CSV table of C-alpha atoms in Angstrom, one decimal:
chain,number,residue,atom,x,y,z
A,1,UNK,CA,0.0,0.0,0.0
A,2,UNK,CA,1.5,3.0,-0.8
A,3,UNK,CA,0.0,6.5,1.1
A,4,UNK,CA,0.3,9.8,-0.9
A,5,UNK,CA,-0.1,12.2,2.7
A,6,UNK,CA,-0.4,15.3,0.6
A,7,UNK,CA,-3.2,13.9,-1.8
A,8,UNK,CA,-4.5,11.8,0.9
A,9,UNK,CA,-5.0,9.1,-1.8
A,10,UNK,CA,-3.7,5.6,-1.1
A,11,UNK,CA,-2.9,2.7,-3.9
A,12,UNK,CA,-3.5,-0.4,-2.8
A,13,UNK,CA,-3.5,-4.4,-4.8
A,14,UNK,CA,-6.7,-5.6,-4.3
A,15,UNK,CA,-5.7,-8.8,-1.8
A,16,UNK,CA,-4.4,-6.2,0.5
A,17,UNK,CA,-7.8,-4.4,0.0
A,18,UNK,CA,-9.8,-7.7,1.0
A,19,UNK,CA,-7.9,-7.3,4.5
A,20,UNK,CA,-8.4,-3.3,5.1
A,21,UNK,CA,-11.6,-2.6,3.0
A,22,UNK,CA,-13.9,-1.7,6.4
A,23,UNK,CA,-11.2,0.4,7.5
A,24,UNK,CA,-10.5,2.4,4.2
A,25,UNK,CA,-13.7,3.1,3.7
A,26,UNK,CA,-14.6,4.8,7.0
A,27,UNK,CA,-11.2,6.8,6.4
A,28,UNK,CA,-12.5,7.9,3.1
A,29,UNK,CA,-16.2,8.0,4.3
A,30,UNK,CA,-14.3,10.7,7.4
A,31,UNK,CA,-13.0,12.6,5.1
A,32,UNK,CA,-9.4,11.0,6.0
A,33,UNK,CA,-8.5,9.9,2.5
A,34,UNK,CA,-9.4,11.5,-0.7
A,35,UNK,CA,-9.3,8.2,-2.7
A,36,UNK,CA,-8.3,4.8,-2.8
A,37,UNK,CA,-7.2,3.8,-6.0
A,38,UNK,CA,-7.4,-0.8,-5.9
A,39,UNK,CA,-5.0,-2.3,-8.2
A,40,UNK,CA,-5.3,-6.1,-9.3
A,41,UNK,CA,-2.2,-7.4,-11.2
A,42,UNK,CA,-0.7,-4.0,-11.4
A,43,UNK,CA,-3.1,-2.1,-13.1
A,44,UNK,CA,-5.9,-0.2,-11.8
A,45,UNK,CA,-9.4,-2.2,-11.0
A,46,UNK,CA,-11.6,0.2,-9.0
A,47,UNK,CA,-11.4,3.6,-7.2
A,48,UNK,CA,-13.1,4.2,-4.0
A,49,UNK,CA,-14.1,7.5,-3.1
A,50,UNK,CA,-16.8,9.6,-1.5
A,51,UNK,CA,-19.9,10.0,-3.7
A,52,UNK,CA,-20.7,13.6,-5.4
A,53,UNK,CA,-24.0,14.7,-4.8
A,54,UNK,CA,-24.9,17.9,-7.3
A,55,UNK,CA,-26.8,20.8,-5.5
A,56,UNK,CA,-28.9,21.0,-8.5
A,57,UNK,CA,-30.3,17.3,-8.5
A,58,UNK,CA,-29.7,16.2,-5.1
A,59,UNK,CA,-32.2,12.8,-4.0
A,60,UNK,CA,-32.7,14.1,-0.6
A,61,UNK,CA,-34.0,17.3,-1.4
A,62,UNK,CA,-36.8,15.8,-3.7
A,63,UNK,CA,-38.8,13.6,-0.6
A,64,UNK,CA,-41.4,16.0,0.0
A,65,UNK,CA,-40.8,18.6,-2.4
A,66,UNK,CA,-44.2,18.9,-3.1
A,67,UNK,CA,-45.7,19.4,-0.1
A,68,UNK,CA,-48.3,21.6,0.4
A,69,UNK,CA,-48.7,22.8,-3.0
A,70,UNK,CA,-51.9,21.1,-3.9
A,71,UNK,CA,-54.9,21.2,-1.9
A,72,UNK,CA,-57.6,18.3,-2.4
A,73,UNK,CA,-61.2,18.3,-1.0
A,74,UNK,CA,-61.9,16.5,2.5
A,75,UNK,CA,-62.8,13.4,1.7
A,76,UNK,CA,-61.2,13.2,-1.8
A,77,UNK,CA,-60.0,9.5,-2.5
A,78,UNK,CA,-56.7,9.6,-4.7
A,79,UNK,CA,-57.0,5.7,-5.7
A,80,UNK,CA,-60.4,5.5,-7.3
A,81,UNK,CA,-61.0,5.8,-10.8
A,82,UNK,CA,-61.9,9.1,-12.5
A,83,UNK,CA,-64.8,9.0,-14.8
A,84,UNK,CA,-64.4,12.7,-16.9
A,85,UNK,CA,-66.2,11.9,-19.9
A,86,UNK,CA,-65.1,11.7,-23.1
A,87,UNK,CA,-62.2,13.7,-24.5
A,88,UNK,CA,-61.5,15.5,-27.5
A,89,UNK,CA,-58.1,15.1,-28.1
A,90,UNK,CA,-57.3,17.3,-31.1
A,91,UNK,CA,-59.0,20.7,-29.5
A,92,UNK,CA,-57.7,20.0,-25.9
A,93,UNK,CA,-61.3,19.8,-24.7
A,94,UNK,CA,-62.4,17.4,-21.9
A,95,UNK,CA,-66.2,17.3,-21.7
């Protein structure tokens, strides 16, 4: 395993991995290490690092995002069928 302290990324062969994985990960999960870079017969395999979440599509943001922005009447049962008539596609009318 070789440690770059300036970097904070660490090369590692991938049977040394199998021994250390728990342990690399919560370093890089801390914040300790930047990346781990996992070799298997000297070339590169797989790069662990933390994962990039984008401020402008972020998962977390999105459970609830809605709320309150649409108000339904009391009683109003979202899972039954609506029955609106017939439509007229080509003039956008629904009658």
């Amino acid at each position: 395993m070789t440690h770059d302290q300036i970097t904070g990324e660490v090369v590692i062969t991938a049977t040394e991995f199998k021994a250390k994985c728990l342990d690399l990960i919560d370093r890089v999960q801390s914040g300790a290490l930047r990346k781990v870079t996992i070799t298997k017969r000297g070339k590169d395999a797989a790069v662990v690092r933390q994962p990039e979440y984008s401020p402008a599509f972020d998962l977390r943001k999105l459970h609830a995002s809605m709320k309150g922005r649409m108000i339904a009447p009391s009683g109003f049962d979202f899972t039954a069928p609506m029955d609106i008539g017939p439509l007229d596609a080509e003039q956008g009318i629904i009658d």
